[in-house]
GROMACS .gro file of C-alpha atoms in nm:
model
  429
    1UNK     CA    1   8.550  12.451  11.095
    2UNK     CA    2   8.861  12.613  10.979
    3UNK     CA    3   9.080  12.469  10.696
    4UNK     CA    4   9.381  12.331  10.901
    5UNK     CA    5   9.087  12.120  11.099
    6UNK     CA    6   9.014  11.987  10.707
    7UNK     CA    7   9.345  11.949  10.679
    8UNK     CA    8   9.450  11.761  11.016
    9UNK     CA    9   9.129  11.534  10.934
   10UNK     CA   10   9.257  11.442  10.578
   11UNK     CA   11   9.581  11.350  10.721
   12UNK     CA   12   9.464  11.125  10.967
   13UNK     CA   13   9.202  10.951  10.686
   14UNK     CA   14   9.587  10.911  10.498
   15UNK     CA   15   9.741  10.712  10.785
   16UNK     CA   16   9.430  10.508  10.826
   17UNK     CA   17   9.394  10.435  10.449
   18UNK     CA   18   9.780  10.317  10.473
   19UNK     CA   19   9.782  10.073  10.788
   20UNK     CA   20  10.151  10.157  10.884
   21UNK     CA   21  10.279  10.226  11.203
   22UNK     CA   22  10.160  10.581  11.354
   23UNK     CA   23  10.329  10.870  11.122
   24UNK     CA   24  10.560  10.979  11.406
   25UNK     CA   25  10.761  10.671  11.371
   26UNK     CA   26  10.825  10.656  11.006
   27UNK     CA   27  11.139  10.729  10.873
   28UNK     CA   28  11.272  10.902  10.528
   29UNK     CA   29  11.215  10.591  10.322
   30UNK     CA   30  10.866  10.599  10.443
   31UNK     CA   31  10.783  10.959  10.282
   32UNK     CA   32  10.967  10.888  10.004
   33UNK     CA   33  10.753  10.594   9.920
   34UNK     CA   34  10.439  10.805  10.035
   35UNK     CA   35  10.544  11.085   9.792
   36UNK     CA   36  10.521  10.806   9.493
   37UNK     CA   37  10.225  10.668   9.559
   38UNK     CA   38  10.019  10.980   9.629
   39UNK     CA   39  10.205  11.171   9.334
   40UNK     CA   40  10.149  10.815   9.097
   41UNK     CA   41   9.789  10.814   9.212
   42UNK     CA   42   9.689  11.179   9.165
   43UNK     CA   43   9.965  11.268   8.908
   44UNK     CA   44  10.053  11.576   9.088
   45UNK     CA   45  10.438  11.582   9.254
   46UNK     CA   46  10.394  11.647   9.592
   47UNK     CA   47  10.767  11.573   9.751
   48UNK     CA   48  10.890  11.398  10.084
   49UNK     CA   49  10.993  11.718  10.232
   50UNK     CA   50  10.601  11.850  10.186
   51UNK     CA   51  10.468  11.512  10.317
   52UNK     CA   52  10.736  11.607  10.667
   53UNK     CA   53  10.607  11.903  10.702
   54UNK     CA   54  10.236  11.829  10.660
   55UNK     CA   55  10.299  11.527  10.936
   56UNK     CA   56  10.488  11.717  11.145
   57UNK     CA   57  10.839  11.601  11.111
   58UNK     CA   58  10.973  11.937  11.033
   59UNK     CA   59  10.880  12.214  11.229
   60UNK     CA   60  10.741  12.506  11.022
   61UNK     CA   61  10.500  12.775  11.131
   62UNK     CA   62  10.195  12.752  11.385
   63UNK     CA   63   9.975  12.560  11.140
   64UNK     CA   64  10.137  12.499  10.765
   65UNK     CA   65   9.871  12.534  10.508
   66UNK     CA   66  10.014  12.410  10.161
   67UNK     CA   67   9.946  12.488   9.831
   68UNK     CA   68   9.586  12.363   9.700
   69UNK     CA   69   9.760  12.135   9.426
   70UNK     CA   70   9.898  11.974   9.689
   71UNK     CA   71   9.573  11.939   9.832
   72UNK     CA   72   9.395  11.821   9.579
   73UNK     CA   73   9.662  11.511   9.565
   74UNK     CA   74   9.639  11.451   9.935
   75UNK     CA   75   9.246  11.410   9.904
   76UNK     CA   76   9.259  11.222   9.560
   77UNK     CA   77   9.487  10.920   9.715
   78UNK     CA   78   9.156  10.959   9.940
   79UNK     CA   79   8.900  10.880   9.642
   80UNK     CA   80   8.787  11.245   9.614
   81UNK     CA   81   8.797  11.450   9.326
   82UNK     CA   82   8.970  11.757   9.455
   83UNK     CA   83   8.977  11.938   9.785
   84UNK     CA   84   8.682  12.161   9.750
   85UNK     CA   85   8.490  11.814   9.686
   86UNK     CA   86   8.629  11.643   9.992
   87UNK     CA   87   8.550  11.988  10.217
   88UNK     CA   88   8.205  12.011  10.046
   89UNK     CA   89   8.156  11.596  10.173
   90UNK     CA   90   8.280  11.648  10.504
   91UNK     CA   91   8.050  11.945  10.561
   92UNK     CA   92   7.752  11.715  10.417
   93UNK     CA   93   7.804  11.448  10.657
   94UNK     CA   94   7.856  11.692  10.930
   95UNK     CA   95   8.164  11.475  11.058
   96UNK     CA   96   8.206  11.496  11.433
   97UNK     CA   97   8.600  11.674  11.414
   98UNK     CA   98   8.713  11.860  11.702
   99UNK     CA   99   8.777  12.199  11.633
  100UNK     CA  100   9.169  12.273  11.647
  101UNK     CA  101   9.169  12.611  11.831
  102UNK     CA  102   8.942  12.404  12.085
  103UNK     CA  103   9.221  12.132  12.119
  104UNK     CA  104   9.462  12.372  12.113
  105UNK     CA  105   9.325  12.577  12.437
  106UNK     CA  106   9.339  12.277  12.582
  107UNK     CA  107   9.697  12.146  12.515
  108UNK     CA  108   9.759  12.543  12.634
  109UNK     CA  109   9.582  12.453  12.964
  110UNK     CA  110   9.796  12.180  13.004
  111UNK     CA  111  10.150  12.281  12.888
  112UNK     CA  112  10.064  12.603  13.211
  113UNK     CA  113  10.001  12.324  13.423
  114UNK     CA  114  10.301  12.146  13.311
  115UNK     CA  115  10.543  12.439  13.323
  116UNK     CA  116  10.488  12.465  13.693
  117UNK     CA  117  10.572  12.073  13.716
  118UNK     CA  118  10.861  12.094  13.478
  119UNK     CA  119  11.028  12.344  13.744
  120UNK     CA  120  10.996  12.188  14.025
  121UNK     CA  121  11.106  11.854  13.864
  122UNK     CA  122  11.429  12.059  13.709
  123UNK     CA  123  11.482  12.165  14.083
  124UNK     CA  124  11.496  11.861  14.187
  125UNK     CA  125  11.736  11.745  13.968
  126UNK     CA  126  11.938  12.034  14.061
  127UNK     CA  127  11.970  11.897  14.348
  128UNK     CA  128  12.048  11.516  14.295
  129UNK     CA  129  11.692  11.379  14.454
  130UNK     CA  130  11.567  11.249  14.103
  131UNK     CA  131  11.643  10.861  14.083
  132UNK     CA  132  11.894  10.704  13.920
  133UNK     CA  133  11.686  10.507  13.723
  134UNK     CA  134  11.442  10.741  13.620
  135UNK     CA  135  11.716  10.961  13.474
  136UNK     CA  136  11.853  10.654  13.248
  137UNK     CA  137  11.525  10.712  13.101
  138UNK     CA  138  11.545  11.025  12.919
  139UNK     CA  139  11.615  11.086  12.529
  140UNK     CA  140  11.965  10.962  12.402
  141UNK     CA  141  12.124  10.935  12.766
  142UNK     CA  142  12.155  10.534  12.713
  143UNK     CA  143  12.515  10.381  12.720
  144UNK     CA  144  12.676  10.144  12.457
  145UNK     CA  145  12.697   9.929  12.804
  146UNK     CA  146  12.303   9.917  12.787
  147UNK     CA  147  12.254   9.914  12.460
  148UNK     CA  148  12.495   9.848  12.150
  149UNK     CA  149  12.535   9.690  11.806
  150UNK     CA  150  12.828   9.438  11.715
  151UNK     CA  151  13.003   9.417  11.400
  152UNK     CA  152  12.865   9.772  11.233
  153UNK     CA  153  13.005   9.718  10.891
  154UNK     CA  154  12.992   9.408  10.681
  155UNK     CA  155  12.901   9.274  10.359
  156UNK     CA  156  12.548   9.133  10.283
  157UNK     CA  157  12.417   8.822  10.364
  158UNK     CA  158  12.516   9.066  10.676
  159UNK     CA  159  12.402   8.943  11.079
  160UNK     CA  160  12.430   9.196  11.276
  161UNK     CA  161  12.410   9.178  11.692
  162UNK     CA  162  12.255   9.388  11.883
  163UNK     CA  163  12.324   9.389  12.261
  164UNK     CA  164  12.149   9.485  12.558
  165UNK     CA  165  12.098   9.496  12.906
  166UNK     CA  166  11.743   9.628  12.975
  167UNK     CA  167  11.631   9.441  13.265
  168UNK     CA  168  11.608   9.731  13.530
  169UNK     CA  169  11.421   9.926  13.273
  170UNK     CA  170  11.022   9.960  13.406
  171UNK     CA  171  10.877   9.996  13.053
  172UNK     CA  172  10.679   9.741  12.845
  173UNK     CA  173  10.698   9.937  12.535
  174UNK     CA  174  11.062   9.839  12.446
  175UNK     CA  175  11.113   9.776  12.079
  176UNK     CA  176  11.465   9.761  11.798
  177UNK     CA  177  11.394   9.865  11.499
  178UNK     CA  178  11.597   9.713  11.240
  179UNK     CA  179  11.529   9.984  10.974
  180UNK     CA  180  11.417   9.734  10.702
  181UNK     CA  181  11.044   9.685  10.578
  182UNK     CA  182  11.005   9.299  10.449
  183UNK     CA  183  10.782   9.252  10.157
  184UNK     CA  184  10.587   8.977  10.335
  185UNK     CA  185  10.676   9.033  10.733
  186UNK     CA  186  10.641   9.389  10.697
  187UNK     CA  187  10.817   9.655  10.940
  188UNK     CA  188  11.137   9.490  11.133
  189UNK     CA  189  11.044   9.588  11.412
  190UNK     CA  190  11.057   9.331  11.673
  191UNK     CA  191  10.948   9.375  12.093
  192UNK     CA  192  11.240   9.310  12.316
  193UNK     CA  193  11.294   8.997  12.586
  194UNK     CA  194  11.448   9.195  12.870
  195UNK     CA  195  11.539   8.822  13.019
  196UNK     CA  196  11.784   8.782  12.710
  197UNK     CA  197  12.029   8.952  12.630
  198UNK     CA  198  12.139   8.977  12.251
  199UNK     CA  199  11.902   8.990  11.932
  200UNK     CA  200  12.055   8.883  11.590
  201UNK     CA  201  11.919   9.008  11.292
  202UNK     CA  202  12.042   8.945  10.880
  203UNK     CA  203  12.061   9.209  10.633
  204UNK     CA  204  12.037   9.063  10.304
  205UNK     CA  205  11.951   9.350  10.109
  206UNK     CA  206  12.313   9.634  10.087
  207UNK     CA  207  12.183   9.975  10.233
  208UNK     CA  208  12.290  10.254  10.532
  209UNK     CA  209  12.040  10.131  10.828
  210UNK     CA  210  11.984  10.334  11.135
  211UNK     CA  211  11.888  10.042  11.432
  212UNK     CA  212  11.704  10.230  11.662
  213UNK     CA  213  11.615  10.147  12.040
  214UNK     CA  214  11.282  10.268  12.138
  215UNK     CA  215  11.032  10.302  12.389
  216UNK     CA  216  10.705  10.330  12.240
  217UNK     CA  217  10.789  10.656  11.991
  218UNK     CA  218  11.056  10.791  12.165
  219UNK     CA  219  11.397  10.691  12.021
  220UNK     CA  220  11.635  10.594  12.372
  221UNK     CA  221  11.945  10.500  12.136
  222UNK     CA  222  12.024  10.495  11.753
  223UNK     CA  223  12.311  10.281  11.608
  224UNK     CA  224  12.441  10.316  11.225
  225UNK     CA  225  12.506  10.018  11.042
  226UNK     CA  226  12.630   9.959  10.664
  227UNK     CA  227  12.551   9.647  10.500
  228UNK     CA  228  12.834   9.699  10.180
  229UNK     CA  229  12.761   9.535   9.818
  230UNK     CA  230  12.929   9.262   9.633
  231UNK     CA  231  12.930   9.495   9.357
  232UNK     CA  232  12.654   9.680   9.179
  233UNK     CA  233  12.281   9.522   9.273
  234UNK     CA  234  11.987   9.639   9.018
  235UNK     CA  235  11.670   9.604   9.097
  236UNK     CA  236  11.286   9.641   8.870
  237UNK     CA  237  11.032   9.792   9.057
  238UNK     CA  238  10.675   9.949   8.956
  239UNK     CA  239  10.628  10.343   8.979
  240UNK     CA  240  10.415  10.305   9.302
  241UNK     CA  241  10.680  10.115   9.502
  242UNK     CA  242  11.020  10.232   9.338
  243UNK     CA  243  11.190  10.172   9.718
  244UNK     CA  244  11.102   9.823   9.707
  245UNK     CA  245  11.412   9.622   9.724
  246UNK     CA  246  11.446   9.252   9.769
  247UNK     CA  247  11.529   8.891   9.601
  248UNK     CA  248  11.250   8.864   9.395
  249UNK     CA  249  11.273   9.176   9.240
  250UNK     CA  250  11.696   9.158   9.142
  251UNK     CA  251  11.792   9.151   8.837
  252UNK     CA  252  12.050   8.855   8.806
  253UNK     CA  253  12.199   8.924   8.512
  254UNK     CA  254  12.301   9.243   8.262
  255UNK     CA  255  12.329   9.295   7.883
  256UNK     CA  256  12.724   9.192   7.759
  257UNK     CA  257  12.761   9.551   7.647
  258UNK     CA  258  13.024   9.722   7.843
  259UNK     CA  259  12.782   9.941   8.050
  260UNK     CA  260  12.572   9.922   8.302
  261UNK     CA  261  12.232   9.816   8.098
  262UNK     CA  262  11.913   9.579   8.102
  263UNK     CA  263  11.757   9.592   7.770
  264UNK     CA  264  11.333   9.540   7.772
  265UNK     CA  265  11.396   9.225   7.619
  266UNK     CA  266  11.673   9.107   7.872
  267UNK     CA  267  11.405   9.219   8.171
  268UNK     CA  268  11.119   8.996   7.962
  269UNK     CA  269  11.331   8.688   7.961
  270UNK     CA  270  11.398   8.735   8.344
  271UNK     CA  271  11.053   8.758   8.401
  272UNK     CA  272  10.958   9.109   8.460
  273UNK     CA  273  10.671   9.353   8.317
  274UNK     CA  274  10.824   9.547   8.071
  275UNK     CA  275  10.431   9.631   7.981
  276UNK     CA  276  10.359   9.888   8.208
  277UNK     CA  277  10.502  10.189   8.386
  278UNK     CA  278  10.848  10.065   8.576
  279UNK     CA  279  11.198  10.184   8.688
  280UNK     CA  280  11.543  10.028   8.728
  281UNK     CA  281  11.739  10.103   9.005
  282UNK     CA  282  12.159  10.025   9.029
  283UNK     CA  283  12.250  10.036   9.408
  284UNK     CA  284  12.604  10.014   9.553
  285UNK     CA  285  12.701  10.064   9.896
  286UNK     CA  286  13.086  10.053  10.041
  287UNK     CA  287  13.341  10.208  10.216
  288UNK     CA  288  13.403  10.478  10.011
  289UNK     CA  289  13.669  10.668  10.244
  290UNK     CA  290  13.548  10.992  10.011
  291UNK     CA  291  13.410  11.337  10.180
  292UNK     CA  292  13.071  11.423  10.121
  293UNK     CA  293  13.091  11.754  10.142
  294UNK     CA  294  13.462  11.770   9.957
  295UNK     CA  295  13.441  11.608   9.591
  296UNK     CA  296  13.409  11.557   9.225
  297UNK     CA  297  13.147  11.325   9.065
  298UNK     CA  298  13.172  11.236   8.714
  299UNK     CA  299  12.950  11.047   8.472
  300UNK     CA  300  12.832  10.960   8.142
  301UNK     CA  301  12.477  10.783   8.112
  302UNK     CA  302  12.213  10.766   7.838
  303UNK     CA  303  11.814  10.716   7.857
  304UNK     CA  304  11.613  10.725   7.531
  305UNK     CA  305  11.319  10.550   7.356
  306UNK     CA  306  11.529  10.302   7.163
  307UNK     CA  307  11.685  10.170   7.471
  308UNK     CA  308  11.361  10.102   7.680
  309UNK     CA  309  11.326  10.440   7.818
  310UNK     CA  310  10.989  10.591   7.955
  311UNK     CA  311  10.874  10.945   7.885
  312UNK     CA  312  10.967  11.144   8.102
  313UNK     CA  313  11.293  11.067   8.068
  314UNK     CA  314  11.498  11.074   8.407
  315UNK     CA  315  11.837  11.039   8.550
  316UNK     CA  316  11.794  11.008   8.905
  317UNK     CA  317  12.155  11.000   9.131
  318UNK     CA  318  12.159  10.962   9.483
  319UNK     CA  319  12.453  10.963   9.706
  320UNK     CA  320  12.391  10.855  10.024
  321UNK     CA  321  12.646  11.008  10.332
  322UNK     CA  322  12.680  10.910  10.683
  323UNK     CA  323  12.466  11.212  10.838
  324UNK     CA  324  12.247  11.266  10.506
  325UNK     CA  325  12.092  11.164  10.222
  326UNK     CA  326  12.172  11.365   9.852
  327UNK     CA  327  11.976  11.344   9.502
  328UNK     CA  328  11.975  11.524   9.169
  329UNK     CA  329  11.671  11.445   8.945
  330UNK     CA  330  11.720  11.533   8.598
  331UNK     CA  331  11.446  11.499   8.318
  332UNK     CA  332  11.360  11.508   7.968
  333UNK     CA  333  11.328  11.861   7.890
  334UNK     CA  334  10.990  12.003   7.943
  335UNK     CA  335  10.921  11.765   8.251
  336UNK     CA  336  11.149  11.971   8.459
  337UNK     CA  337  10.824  11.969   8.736
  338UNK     CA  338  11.009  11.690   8.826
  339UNK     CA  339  11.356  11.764   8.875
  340UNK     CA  340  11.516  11.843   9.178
  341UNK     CA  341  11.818  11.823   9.397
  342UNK     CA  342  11.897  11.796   9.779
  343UNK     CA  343  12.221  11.892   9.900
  344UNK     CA  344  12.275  11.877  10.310
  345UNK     CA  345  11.995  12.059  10.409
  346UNK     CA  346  11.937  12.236  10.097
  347UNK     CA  347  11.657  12.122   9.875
  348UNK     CA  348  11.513  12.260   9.597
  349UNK     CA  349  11.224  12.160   9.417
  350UNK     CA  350  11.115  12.176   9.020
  351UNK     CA  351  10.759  12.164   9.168
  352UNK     CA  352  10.839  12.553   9.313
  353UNK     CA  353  11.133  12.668   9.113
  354UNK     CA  354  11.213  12.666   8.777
  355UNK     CA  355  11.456  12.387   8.701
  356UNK     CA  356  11.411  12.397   8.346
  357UNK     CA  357  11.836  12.373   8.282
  358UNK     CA  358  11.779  12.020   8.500
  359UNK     CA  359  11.722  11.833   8.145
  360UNK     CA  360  11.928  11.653   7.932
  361UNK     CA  361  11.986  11.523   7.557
  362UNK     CA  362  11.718  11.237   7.488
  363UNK     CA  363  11.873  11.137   7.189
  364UNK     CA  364  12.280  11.076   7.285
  365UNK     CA  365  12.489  11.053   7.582
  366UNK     CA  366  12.540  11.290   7.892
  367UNK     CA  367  12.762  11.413   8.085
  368UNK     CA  368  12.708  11.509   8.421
  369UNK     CA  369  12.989  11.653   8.670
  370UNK     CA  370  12.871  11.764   9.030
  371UNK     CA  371  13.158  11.947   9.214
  372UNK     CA  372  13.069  11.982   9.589
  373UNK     CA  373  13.351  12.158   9.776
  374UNK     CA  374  13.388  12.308  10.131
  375UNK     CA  375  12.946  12.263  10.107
  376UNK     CA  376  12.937  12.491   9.798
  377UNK     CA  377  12.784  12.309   9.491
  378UNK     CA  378  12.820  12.320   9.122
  379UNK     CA  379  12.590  12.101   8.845
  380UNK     CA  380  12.719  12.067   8.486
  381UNK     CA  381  12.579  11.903   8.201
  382UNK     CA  382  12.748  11.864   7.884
  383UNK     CA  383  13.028  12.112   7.989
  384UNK     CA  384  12.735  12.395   8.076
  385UNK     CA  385  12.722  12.523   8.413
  386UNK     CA  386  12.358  12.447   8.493
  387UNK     CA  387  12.274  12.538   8.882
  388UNK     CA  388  12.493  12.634   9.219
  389UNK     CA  389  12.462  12.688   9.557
  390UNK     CA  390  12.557  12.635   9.894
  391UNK     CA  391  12.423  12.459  10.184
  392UNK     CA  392  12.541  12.466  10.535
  393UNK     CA  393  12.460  12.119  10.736
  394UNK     CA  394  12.747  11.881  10.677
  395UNK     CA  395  12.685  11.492  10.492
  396UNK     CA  396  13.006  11.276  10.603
  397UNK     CA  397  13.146  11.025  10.419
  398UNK     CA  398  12.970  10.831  10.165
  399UNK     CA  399  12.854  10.561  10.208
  400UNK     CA  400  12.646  10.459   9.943
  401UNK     CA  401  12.514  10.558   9.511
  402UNK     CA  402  12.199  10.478   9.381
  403UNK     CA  403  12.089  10.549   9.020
  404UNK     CA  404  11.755  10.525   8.883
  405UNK     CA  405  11.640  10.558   8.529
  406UNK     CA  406  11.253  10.512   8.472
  407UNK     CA  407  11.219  10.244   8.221
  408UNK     CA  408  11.591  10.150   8.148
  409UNK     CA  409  11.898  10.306   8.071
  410UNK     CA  410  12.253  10.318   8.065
  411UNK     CA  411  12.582  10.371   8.259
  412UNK     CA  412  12.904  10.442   8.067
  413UNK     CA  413  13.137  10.505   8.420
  414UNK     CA  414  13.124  10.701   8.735
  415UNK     CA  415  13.368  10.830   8.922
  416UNK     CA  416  13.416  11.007   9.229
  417UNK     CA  417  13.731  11.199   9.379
  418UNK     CA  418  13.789  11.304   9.728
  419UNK     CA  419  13.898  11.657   9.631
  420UNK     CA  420  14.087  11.699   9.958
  421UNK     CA  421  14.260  11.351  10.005
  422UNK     CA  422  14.263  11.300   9.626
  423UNK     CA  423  14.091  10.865   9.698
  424UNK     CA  424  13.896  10.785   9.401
  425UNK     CA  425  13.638  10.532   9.328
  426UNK     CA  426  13.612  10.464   8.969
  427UNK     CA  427  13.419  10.176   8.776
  428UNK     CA  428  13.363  10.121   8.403
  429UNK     CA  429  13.190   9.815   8.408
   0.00000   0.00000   0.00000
């Protein structure tokens, strides 16, 4: 056995251990929360943009062979000590694993087989003799007349419609996918009655949802929906499911201090562990009518140890856009391991770079200003230029902020300026 049939073996023991739907239908929230609970478990970062990669939702190189720390924290979610343990185990056992370059001759075989199908299939279409109907089958070719959503934007408790007309369609396999995981349902993903035509479904939680039609895995029509907040929602959450969002888990009501704050003992008397390991979260999603790739972002926070904070010390900001999803992670200096931002497509990583400027002053308040204009970016901290670059795929408007401080922390203001239409969101709470 080679080490990419080690490899391809551990990731399938992952997906079995976790009991979700097959990895080629989960979406970013689904890595993210992967990425915490193998790097909470194994205390090694290993990022959502790895866990794509190794899963094969972003296309890399023949086989991608990662780093052995990241390795060793795939296996230990697994119950093994390190790699070279799990290998050594496997090889014990003498597991029955097909050899890749085996399967791979094979799938070779095959895709010969079906390039000589493939052409005379594209002829035929050339000429007009494929069906009507079988054509209405291929990726992102369905009409809003076959499928569609009603009412895209609207605040929470938020029903949204979605309509279809799917009768003529062969397939058993349809599905929507609502792009919400329920604490106790699970995955929203619910199979379609072709003899009906409409499917309501309530969003009671604010957030940027994607509702996707789909036919087994493959994605026949994707529909954006924002579900806007009646102001700022905060939520308490333990480090191995940070993403988790929902009633029981809100915090209902904030320290009388003129910032955005939950003191340890405010959390106690609402009923949460303040005993163990957890984050806060401050969500807020709207029509912002500001350029994501065009604007100024301005804030003042503050995380120490005499407010409730947890070493390390983080400022996590996400802005979420129409087309993409941005972060900056900054830390308590010497964590920087953990810092990060993601820009467009641009990501870069403390785990692989050295982000050591990503910290800030434990002891007072920050500053932060991000400048992101015409896609080139600029991070200061306390009036110091930090970090810059550019990226190239666009965002779109935003949509939504998140903030996350581990343990708890606070927000003096944030605003944000559309640097080309000069629309500004501002709150001092």
């Amino acid at each position: 056995m080679i080490e990419q049939e080690y490899l391809t073996y551990c990731l399938k023991k992952i997906e079995e251990k976790l009991q979700w739907q097959p990895s080629h239908l989960w979406k970013e929230s689904d890595f993210v929360k992967l990425s915490q609970i193998i790097s909470n478990q194994s205390n090694i970062s290993i990022s959502p943009h790895t866990l794509k990669r190794l899963f094969g939702k972003i296309k890399y190189k023949t086989y991608y062979n990662p780093q052995l720390a990241t390795k060793d924290a795939l296996v230990k979610f697994l119950d093994h000590d390190n790699w070279q343990h799990f290998v050594s185990k496997i090889k014990s056992e003498k597991r029955d694993i097909i050899p890749i370059e085996k399967d791979y001759k094979i799938k070779k075989n095959l895709f010969s087989r079906f390039t000589l199908v493939a052409g005379v299939v594209l002829l035929l279409i050339l000429v007009g003799v494929v069906l009507p109907s079988q054509r209405s089958k291929n990726n992102f070719m369905i009409s809003d007349d076959i499928f569609d959503v009603i009412n895209s934007v609207g605040s929470v408790p938020f029903t949204v419609s979605a309509k279809y007309n799917l009768s003529n369609f062969k397939s058993d396999s349809l599905n929507i996918d609502f792009d919400f995981s329920h604490p106790i349902r699970g995955k929203q993903i619910i199979k379609i009655d072709k003899n009906r035509s409409t499917h309501n479904f309530t969003y009671q939680i604010p957030g940027y949802y994607s509702i996707d039609l789909l036919d087994q895995a493959r994605v026949l029509s994707s529909k954006k929906i924002l579900a806007k907040s009646n102001g700022w929602d905060s939520y308490v959450a333990d480090e191995t499911n940070r993403a988790n969002y929902w009633i029981d888990n809100q915090i209902n009501s904030k320290d009388t201090t003129g910032y955005l704050y939950f003191s340890p003992k405010l959390l106690h008397a609402n009923g949460f562990d303040i005993n163990t390991v957890f984050y806060v979260t401050n969500r807020l999603y709207a029509d912002f009518e500001i350029d994501g790739d065009n604007f100024e972002l301005k804030t003042r926070f503050k995380n120490t140890k005499s407010l409730g904070g947890i070493t390390c010390y983080d400022f996590i900001l996400t802005l979420i856009c129409e087309k993409k999803s941005n972060y900056l992670k900054l830390m308590e200096s010497g964590c920087s391991q953990f810092s990060g931002v993601k820009m467009g497509d641009k990501i870069i990583e403390g785990t692989y770079e050295n982000l050591s400027s990503f910290s800030f002053d434990i002891e007072g308040w920050n500053t932060l200003q991000l400048i992101v204009e015409n896609k080139h970016v600029q991070i200061t901290i306390n009036d110091e230029l930090i970090y810059h670059f550019d990226y190239t795929e666009p965002n779109g408007k935003i949509v939504g902020i998140e903030n996350i401080f581990k343990g708890t922390g606070m927000l003096d203001f944030i605003r944000i300026q559309d640097l080309k239409t000069g629309k500004t969101f501002v709150d001092e709470f």
